[in-house]
Tab-separated table of C-alpha atoms in Angstrom:
chain	number	residue	atom	x	y	z
A	1	MET	CA	-4.106	14.425	13.698
A	2	THR	CA	-1.826	14.725	10.654
A	3	ARG	CA	-2.608	12.456	7.695
A	4	PRO	CA	-0.056	9.603	7.728
A	5	LYS	CA	2.587	9.057	5.048
A	6	HIS	CA	2.662	5.279	5.556
A	7	GLY	CA	0.026	2.596	5.752
A	8	GLY	CA	-0.958	0.969	9.025
A	9	ASN	CA	-1.503	4.141	11.057
A	10	LEU	CA	-4.453	2.845	13.063
A	11	ASP	CA	-4.379	5.716	15.567
A	12	TRP	CA	-5.132	8.185	12.776
A	13	ALA	CA	-7.807	5.908	11.326
A	14	ALA	CA	-9.476	5.336	14.683
A	15	SER	CA	-9.556	9.067	15.419
A	16	LEU	CA	-11.400	9.660	12.142
A	17	ALA	CA	-13.723	6.672	12.569
A	18	GLY	CA	-14.416	7.419	16.231
A	19	CYS	CA	-13.622	3.911	17.425
A	20	PRO	CA	-10.812	1.937	19.117
A	21	THR	CA	-7.850	0.933	16.948
A	22	SER	CA	-8.782	-2.714	17.498
A	23	SER	CA	-12.007	-2.132	15.543
A	24	ILE	CA	-10.241	-1.030	12.338
A	25	LEU	CA	-9.919	-3.522	9.492
A	26	ASP	CA	-6.608	-2.464	7.980
A	27	PHE	CA	-6.217	-2.722	4.210
A	28	SER	CA	-3.599	0.054	4.189
A	29	ALA	CA	-0.595	-1.981	5.379
A	30	SER	CA	0.490	-4.790	3.066
A	31	ILE	CA	0.925	-7.474	5.712
A	32	ASN	CA	0.198	-11.191	5.254
A	33	PRO	CA	-3.148	-11.857	7.061
A	34	LEU	CA	-2.247	-15.530	7.636
A	35	GLY	CA	0.444	-14.797	10.211
A	36	PRO	CA	2.370	-14.505	12.343
A	37	PRO	CA	3.309	-18.182	12.088
A	38	GLU	CA	2.732	-20.158	15.269
A	39	SER	CA	6.380	-21.204	15.045
A	40	ALA	CA	7.462	-17.570	15.460
A	41	LEU	CA	5.122	-16.983	18.395
A	42	ALA	CA	6.400	-20.159	20.067
A	43	ALA	CA	9.997	-19.012	19.612
A	44	ILE	CA	9.144	-15.687	21.242
A	45	ARG	CA	7.494	-17.387	24.211
A	46	ASP	CA	10.428	-19.769	24.609
A	47	HIS	CA	12.958	-16.923	24.737
A	48	LEU	CA	11.283	-14.409	27.013
A	49	ASN	CA	13.893	-15.118	29.677
A	50	SER	CA	16.603	-13.964	27.264
A	51	LEU	CA	15.401	-10.364	27.602
A	52	VAL	CA	17.687	-9.925	30.602
A	53	ARG	CA	20.723	-10.270	28.304
A	54	TYR	CA	22.013	-8.171	25.415
A	55	PRO	CA	21.674	-9.718	21.954
A	56	ASP	CA	24.718	-11.241	20.283
A	57	PRO	CA	26.112	-8.160	18.466
A	58	ALA	CA	27.108	-10.322	15.489
A	59	TYR	CA	23.715	-12.088	15.335
A	60	ARG	CA	25.543	-15.273	14.398
A	61	GLU	CA	22.602	-17.643	14.761
A	62	LEU	CA	20.310	-15.416	12.690
A	63	CYS	CA	22.971	-14.815	10.045
A	64	THR	CA	23.648	-18.552	9.857
A	65	ALA	CA	19.943	-19.210	9.253
A	66	LEU	CA	19.800	-16.525	6.557
A	67	ALA	CA	23.004	-17.812	4.966
A	68	ARG	CA	21.526	-21.285	4.780
A	69	TYR	CA	18.234	-19.943	3.417
A	70	HIS	CA	19.926	-17.998	0.603
A	71	ASP	CA	22.980	-20.229	0.113
A	72	LEU	CA	25.362	-17.350	0.824
A	73	PRO	CA	28.405	-16.936	3.072
A	74	ILE	CA	27.461	-15.601	6.482
A	75	GLU	CA	29.670	-12.514	5.982
A	76	TRP	CA	27.413	-11.355	3.127
A	77	ILE	CA	24.441	-10.790	5.450
A	78	LEU	CA	23.581	-7.836	7.695
A	79	PRO	CA	20.371	-7.976	9.786
A	80	GLY	CA	18.715	-4.666	10.537
A	81	ASN	CA	15.887	-2.987	12.399
A	82	GLY	CA	13.566	-3.392	9.445
A	83	VAL	CA	14.358	-2.439	5.855
A	84	ALA	CA	13.817	1.172	6.936
A	85	GLU	CA	17.030	1.157	8.982
A	86	LEU	CA	19.007	-0.451	6.170
A	87	LEU	CA	17.648	2.099	3.701
A	88	THR	CA	19.271	4.745	5.883
A	89	TRP	CA	22.716	3.240	5.326
A	90	ALA	CA	22.010	2.636	1.656
A	91	GLY	CA	21.011	6.304	1.438
A	92	ARG	CA	24.247	7.361	3.096
A	93	GLU	CA	26.317	5.397	0.601
A	94	LEU	CA	24.227	6.475	-2.397
A	95	ALA	CA	24.730	10.095	-1.305
A	96	GLU	CA	28.443	9.626	-1.983
A	97	ARG	CA	27.649	9.090	-5.679
A	98	SER	CA	27.158	11.865	-8.204
A	99	THR	CA	23.418	11.229	-8.620
A	100	THR	CA	20.961	8.583	-7.475
A	101	HIS	CA	18.383	7.570	-10.060
A	102	LEU	CA	14.888	6.380	-9.133
A	103	LEU	CA	11.824	5.193	-11.032
A	104	ALA	CA	8.750	7.125	-9.927
A	105	PRO	CA	6.445	6.589	-8.154
A	106	PHE	CA	8.508	5.112	-5.365
A	107	PHE	CA	8.237	4.352	-1.653
A	108	ALA	CA	8.351	7.625	0.304
A	109	ASP	CA	11.017	6.307	2.679
A	110	TYR	CA	13.526	6.360	-0.185
A	111	ARG	CA	13.280	10.128	-0.238
A	112	ARG	CA	13.743	10.257	3.536
A	113	ALA	CA	16.881	8.091	3.405
A	114	LEU	CA	18.431	10.011	0.508
A	115	ASN	CA	17.531	13.532	1.647
A	116	GLY	CA	18.918	12.814	5.102
A	117	PHE	CA	22.424	12.700	3.618
A	118	GLY	CA	21.969	15.366	0.959
A	119	ALA	CA	21.920	12.939	-1.964
A	120	ARG	CA	21.419	14.352	-5.427
A	121	THR	CA	18.555	12.544	-7.127
A	122	ARG	CA	16.988	12.236	-10.553
A	123	GLU	CA	13.578	10.693	-11.114
A	124	HIS	CA	12.523	8.764	-14.211
A	125	PRO	CA	9.175	7.399	-15.393
A	126	LEU	CA	8.299	3.891	-14.253
A	127	ASP	CA	9.705	2.282	-17.394
A	128	LEU	CA	12.837	0.187	-17.058
A	129	ALA	CA	13.005	-0.355	-20.827
A	130	ALA	CA	13.068	3.406	-21.446
A	131	LEU	CA	15.818	3.825	-18.861
A	132	ALA	CA	17.784	1.090	-20.634
A	133	LEU	CA	17.552	3.028	-23.906
A	134	SER	CA	18.653	6.289	-22.292
A	135	ASP	CA	22.242	7.474	-21.937
A	136	VAL	CA	21.999	7.549	-18.126
A	137	SER	CA	24.919	5.854	-16.397
A	138	GLY	CA	27.204	6.265	-13.404
A	139	GLY	CA	26.028	7.264	-9.945
A	140	GLY	CA	23.523	5.108	-8.130
A	141	LEU	CA	20.254	3.343	-8.860
A	142	LEU	CA	17.625	2.587	-6.204
A	143	LEU	CA	15.023	0.148	-7.477
A	144	ASN	CA	12.036	-1.612	-5.888
A	145	ASN	CA	11.177	-5.123	-7.175
A	146	PRO	CA	8.355	-6.140	-6.942
A	147	HIS	CA	7.445	-2.498	-7.225
A	148	ASN	CA	5.499	-0.651	-4.561
A	149	PRO	CA	2.839	0.638	-5.124
A	150	THR	CA	2.062	-0.890	-8.539
A	151	GLY	CA	2.914	-4.560	-7.858
A	152	LYS	CA	4.937	-4.746	-11.082
A	153	LEU	CA	7.730	-7.332	-11.336
A	154	TRP	CA	10.857	-6.941	-13.451
A	155	THR	CA	12.959	-9.949	-14.360
A	156	ALA	CA	16.516	-10.321	-13.131
A	157	ARG	CA	17.543	-10.389	-16.788
A	158	GLU	CA	16.011	-6.929	-17.302
A	159	ILE	CA	17.823	-5.557	-14.259
A	160	GLU	CA	21.270	-7.075	-14.784
A	161	PRO	CA	22.461	-4.661	-17.551
A	162	PHE	CA	22.103	-1.757	-15.095
A	163	LEU	CA	24.695	-3.354	-12.852
A	164	ASP	CA	27.259	-2.557	-15.543
A	165	ARG	CA	26.011	1.018	-15.965
A	166	PHE	CA	25.735	2.281	-12.384
A	167	ASP	CA	28.379	2.529	-9.671
A	168	LEU	CA	25.993	1.287	-6.963
A	169	VAL	CA	22.663	-0.508	-7.410
A	170	VAL	CA	20.368	-1.019	-4.406
A	171	ILE	CA	17.386	-3.294	-4.997
A	172	ASP	CA	14.605	-3.358	-2.431
A	173	GLU	CA	13.065	-6.845	-2.603
A	174	ALA	CA	10.811	-6.434	0.443
A	175	PHE	CA	7.863	-8.116	-1.300
A	176	MET	CA	9.748	-10.824	-3.206
A	177	ASP	CA	8.893	-13.516	-0.634
A	178	PHE	CA	5.247	-13.355	-1.672
A	179	LEU	CA	6.143	-15.108	-4.909
A	180	PRO	CA	6.847	-18.856	-4.789
A	181	PRO	CA	10.529	-19.661	-5.440
A	182	GLU	CA	9.973	-20.691	-9.059
A	183	ARG	CA	8.417	-17.289	-9.858
A	184	GLN	CA	10.814	-15.052	-7.944
A	185	GLU	CA	13.024	-12.694	-9.936
A	186	THR	CA	15.549	-12.028	-7.198
A	187	CYS	CA	18.980	-10.669	-8.036
A	188	ILE	CA	20.615	-12.572	-5.181
A	189	PRO	CA	22.393	-14.941	-7.640
A	190	LEU	CA	24.120	-11.866	-9.135
A	191	LEU	CA	25.770	-10.766	-5.877
A	192	GLU	CA	28.984	-12.692	-6.424
A	193	LYS	CA	29.434	-11.296	-9.935
A	194	TYR	CA	28.687	-7.646	-9.114
A	195	PRO	CA	30.443	-5.981	-6.142
A	196	ASN	CA	28.286	-2.859	-6.651
A	197	LEU	CA	25.016	-4.682	-5.842
A	198	VAL	CA	23.043	-4.422	-2.587
A	199	ILE	CA	19.786	-6.295	-1.962
A	200	LEU	CA	17.405	-5.426	0.864
A	201	ARG	CA	14.895	-7.990	2.126
A	202	SER	CA	12.137	-7.900	4.748
A	203	LEU	CA	10.932	-10.581	7.139
A	204	THR	CA	8.066	-8.516	8.547
A	205	LYS	CA	5.599	-8.362	5.640
A	206	PHE	CA	5.442	-11.999	4.538
A	207	TYR	CA	5.549	-13.309	8.107
A	208	SER	CA	3.276	-10.599	9.596
A	209	LEU	CA	5.804	-9.269	12.109
A	210	PRO	CA	5.960	-5.495	11.440
A	211	GLY	CA	5.989	-4.732	15.139
A	212	LEU	CA	9.227	-6.664	15.619
A	213	ARG	CA	11.114	-4.787	12.847
A	214	LEU	CA	13.403	-7.189	11.023
A	215	GLY	CA	15.064	-6.827	7.638
A	216	TYR	CA	18.457	-7.646	6.198
A	217	ALA	CA	20.919	-6.491	3.584
A	218	LEU	CA	22.874	-8.761	1.256
A	219	SER	CA	26.111	-7.496	-0.267
A	220	ARG	CA	29.892	-7.785	-0.245
A	221	PRO	CA	31.421	-8.157	3.246
A	222	ASP	CA	33.529	-4.988	2.980
A	223	ARG	CA	30.450	-2.855	2.359
A	224	LEU	CA	28.460	-4.440	5.172
A	225	ALA	CA	31.398	-4.001	7.551
A	226	LYS	CA	31.311	-0.273	6.764
A	227	TRP	CA	27.567	-0.125	7.464
A	228	ARG	CA	28.163	-1.822	10.826
A	229	GLU	CA	30.540	0.988	11.764
A	230	TRP	CA	27.881	3.589	10.959
A	231	ARG	CA	24.997	2.122	12.951
A	232	ASP	CA	24.034	1.857	16.610
A	233	PRO	CA	24.904	-1.364	18.452
A	234	TRP	CA	22.280	-4.136	18.844
A	235	PRO	CA	19.817	-2.856	16.218
A	236	VAL	CA	17.853	-6.135	16.235
A	237	ASN	CA	16.186	-7.215	19.455
A	238	THR	CA	16.483	-10.785	20.714
A	239	LEU	CA	12.854	-11.739	20.145
A	240	ALA	CA	12.913	-10.465	16.565
A	241	ALA	CA	15.996	-12.570	15.893
A	242	VAL	CA	14.608	-15.836	17.275
A	243	ALA	CA	11.212	-15.289	15.613
A	244	SER	CA	12.936	-14.722	12.272
A	245	ILE	CA	14.940	-17.922	12.575
A	246	ALA	CA	11.721	-19.837	13.240
A	247	CYS	CA	10.029	-18.214	10.229
A	248	LEU	CA	12.827	-19.138	7.849
A	249	ARG	CA	12.430	-22.787	8.855
A	250	ASP	CA	8.631	-22.808	8.598
A	251	THR	CA	8.126	-24.286	5.141
A	252	ASP	CA	4.500	-25.178	5.902
A	253	PHE	CA	3.604	-21.530	6.523
A	254	GLN	CA	5.485	-20.434	3.412
A	255	GLN	CA	3.606	-22.890	1.201
A	256	ARG	CA	0.253	-21.987	2.736
A	257	ALA	CA	0.895	-18.306	2.016
A	258	TRP	CA	1.864	-18.980	-1.603
A	259	ASN	CA	-1.211	-21.150	-2.110
A	260	TRP	CA	-3.445	-18.438	-0.616
A	261	LEU	CA	-2.205	-15.321	-2.359
A	262	ALA	CA	-2.579	-15.820	-6.121
A	263	PRO	CA	-6.226	-16.966	-6.254
A	264	THR	CA	-7.311	-14.585	-3.488
A	265	ARG	CA	-5.631	-11.630	-5.183
A	266	GLU	CA	-7.270	-12.498	-8.501
A	267	ARG	CA	-10.757	-12.625	-6.967
A	268	LEU	CA	-10.190	-9.274	-5.260
A	269	PHE	CA	-8.875	-7.824	-8.528
A	270	GLN	CA	-11.960	-8.962	-10.450
A	271	ALA	CA	-14.308	-7.653	-7.783
A	272	LEU	CA	-12.659	-4.214	-7.787
A	273	ALA	CA	-12.616	-4.134	-11.591
A	274	GLY	CA	-16.377	-4.683	-11.519
A	275	PHE	CA	-17.004	-1.248	-9.990
A	276	PRO	CA	-17.599	1.566	-12.506
A	277	GLY	CA	-14.845	4.126	-12.204
A	278	LEU	CA	-12.328	1.850	-10.457
A	279	TYR	CA	-9.366	0.372	-12.343
A	280	PRO	CA	-7.075	-2.005	-10.435
A	281	PHE	CA	-3.532	-2.717	-11.672
A	282	GLU	CA	-2.261	-6.237	-12.211
A	283	SER	CA	0.083	-7.173	-9.343
A	284	VAL	CA	2.391	-9.999	-8.260
A	285	ALA	CA	2.502	-8.745	-4.662
A	286	ASN	CA	0.025	-8.877	-1.779
A	287	PHE	CA	-1.564	-5.538	-2.660
A	288	LEU	CA	-3.446	-3.883	-5.500
A	289	LEU	CA	-3.110	-0.302	-6.713
A	290	VAL	CA	-6.438	1.123	-7.876
A	291	ARG	CA	-7.079	4.195	-10.016
A	292	SER	CA	-10.330	6.061	-9.427
A	293	ASP	CA	-12.119	8.370	-11.837
A	294	SER	CA	-12.478	10.869	-8.995
A	295	SER	CA	-10.826	11.527	-5.654
A	296	CYS	CA	-10.309	8.493	-3.426
A	297	LEU	CA	-10.340	10.637	-0.274
A	298	PRO	CA	-14.152	10.568	0.067
A	299	ILE	CA	-13.997	6.797	-0.438
A	300	GLN	CA	-11.418	6.480	2.329
A	301	GLU	CA	-13.484	8.656	4.667
A	302	PHE	CA	-16.705	6.800	3.871
A	303	LEU	CA	-15.137	3.404	4.521
A	304	LEU	CA	-13.662	4.555	7.822
A	305	LYS	CA	-16.703	6.324	9.216
A	306	ASN	CA	-19.299	3.818	8.046
A	307	HIS	CA	-17.436	0.494	8.023
A	308	ARG	CA	-14.221	1.006	10.029
A	309	ILE	CA	-12.158	-0.069	7.041
A	310	LEU	CA	-8.852	1.683	6.273
A	311	ILE	CA	-7.497	1.821	2.722
A	312	ARG	CA	-4.202	3.450	1.756
A	313	ASP	CA	-4.431	6.759	-0.039
A	314	CYS	CA	-1.549	7.560	-2.382
A	315	LEU	CA	-0.901	11.175	-1.483
A	316	SER	CA	2.639	10.242	-0.417
A	317	PHE	CA	3.290	9.266	-4.037
A	318	PRO	CA	3.272	12.690	-5.767
A	319	GLU	CA	2.988	11.105	-9.222
A	320	LEU	CA	-0.264	9.413	-8.199
A	321	GLY	CA	-2.127	11.679	-5.804
A	322	GLU	CA	-5.735	11.489	-4.702
A	323	HIS	CA	-7.061	9.540	-7.692
A	324	TYR	CA	-5.284	6.381	-6.565
A	325	PHE	CA	-5.554	4.115	-3.554
A	326	ARG	CA	-3.915	0.850	-2.540
A	327	VAL	CA	-5.441	-2.124	-0.750
A	328	ALA	CA	-3.763	-5.142	0.772
A	329	VAL	CA	-4.958	-8.610	-0.127
A	330	ARG	CA	-6.503	-10.049	3.028
A	331	THR	CA	-8.596	-13.133	3.776
A	332	GLU	CA	-11.586	-13.990	1.608
A	333	ALA	CA	-14.027	-12.869	4.315
A	334	GLU	CA	-12.197	-9.579	4.890
A	335	ASN	CA	-11.921	-8.890	1.167
A	336	GLN	CA	-15.645	-9.495	0.817
A	337	ARG	CA	-16.289	-7.052	3.646
A	338	LEU	CA	-14.346	-4.412	1.689
A	339	ILE	CA	-16.222	-5.140	-1.536
A	340	SER	CA	-19.588	-4.990	0.211
A	341	ALA	CA	-18.632	-1.672	1.812
A	342	LEU	CA	-17.495	-0.236	-1.516
A	343	ALA	CA	-20.866	-1.158	-3.003
A	344	GLY	CA	-22.419	1.373	-0.631
A	345	VAL	CA	-20.263	4.286	-1.769
A	346	ASN	CA	-22.239	7.001	-3.547
A	347	PRO	CA	-20.861	6.834	-7.098
A	348	ARG	CA	-21.481	10.535	-7.704
A	349	SER	CA	-19.826	11.799	-4.539
A	350	ALA	CA	-16.937	9.340	-4.288
A	351	VAL	CA	-16.279	6.943	-7.135
């Protein structure tokens, strides 16, 4: 079976480990281990009878909930079949620009979305300050904040000058929800000022609903109307829509997740940093990037075959390669299971 490009491929992991997919402890997909919220599951159960009808093509109830959540007009919101679908339309529009600029490493799906429409691209080192000092301008900019896979966060103040320099700026904020509101550096407040700004958000990672596929784009109504003309009808299924509405209203779950993440991430960071030859990166997100003195592939294989634990290799990030891996932050017990398993890795053959 071909090595996966994304995290969460449990079929591949199970084939290597020789066990059912249900036996794999997945650290490769950065999904909140506290969910899905019971409120979302209840909404799904309550709306099972709606499966006999097509969804509202305008998704008015969902858009109203998102508009209220972000204090935006409803016309500035476009739900999609995950951020992946919306990246496709962002890629199509970016391909109309002279060049799209990216900071590397970056999420592999960006390349898929841009290459699909023949976009011309230029990659830059992961240094926003250096890009600010360069003479690069015009064209498009596709930026991930918080950044995947490093977990780095740029401030909205650092990003705003680029909105004057580029014709179209698309900011993927898929992991922004993992920060409490007072720490978020979202560019949503800049939407009204800058007609060339698009923000992509996810509801599947924070609320643990990747199987339902729900994301949304925020931008000027004329742009989103154009994207609607490009896409298939009914991209969001009914159950995803009602579950998302329930999640947005679930302030108890949101607070519990914020309270859990920071201290749990710090303990996992310190534990990983305690291993000779492993160097975790500071992160604001629900994952940690780790550099290894030697190839992480034997570590990945060892963890799968001996402990049924899947970590994310970074081969899909060409700038990183096999000396890096990424792990999600999971529950205390699950994190300890990972640390205990890593303690059994032969330091000469793996770490």
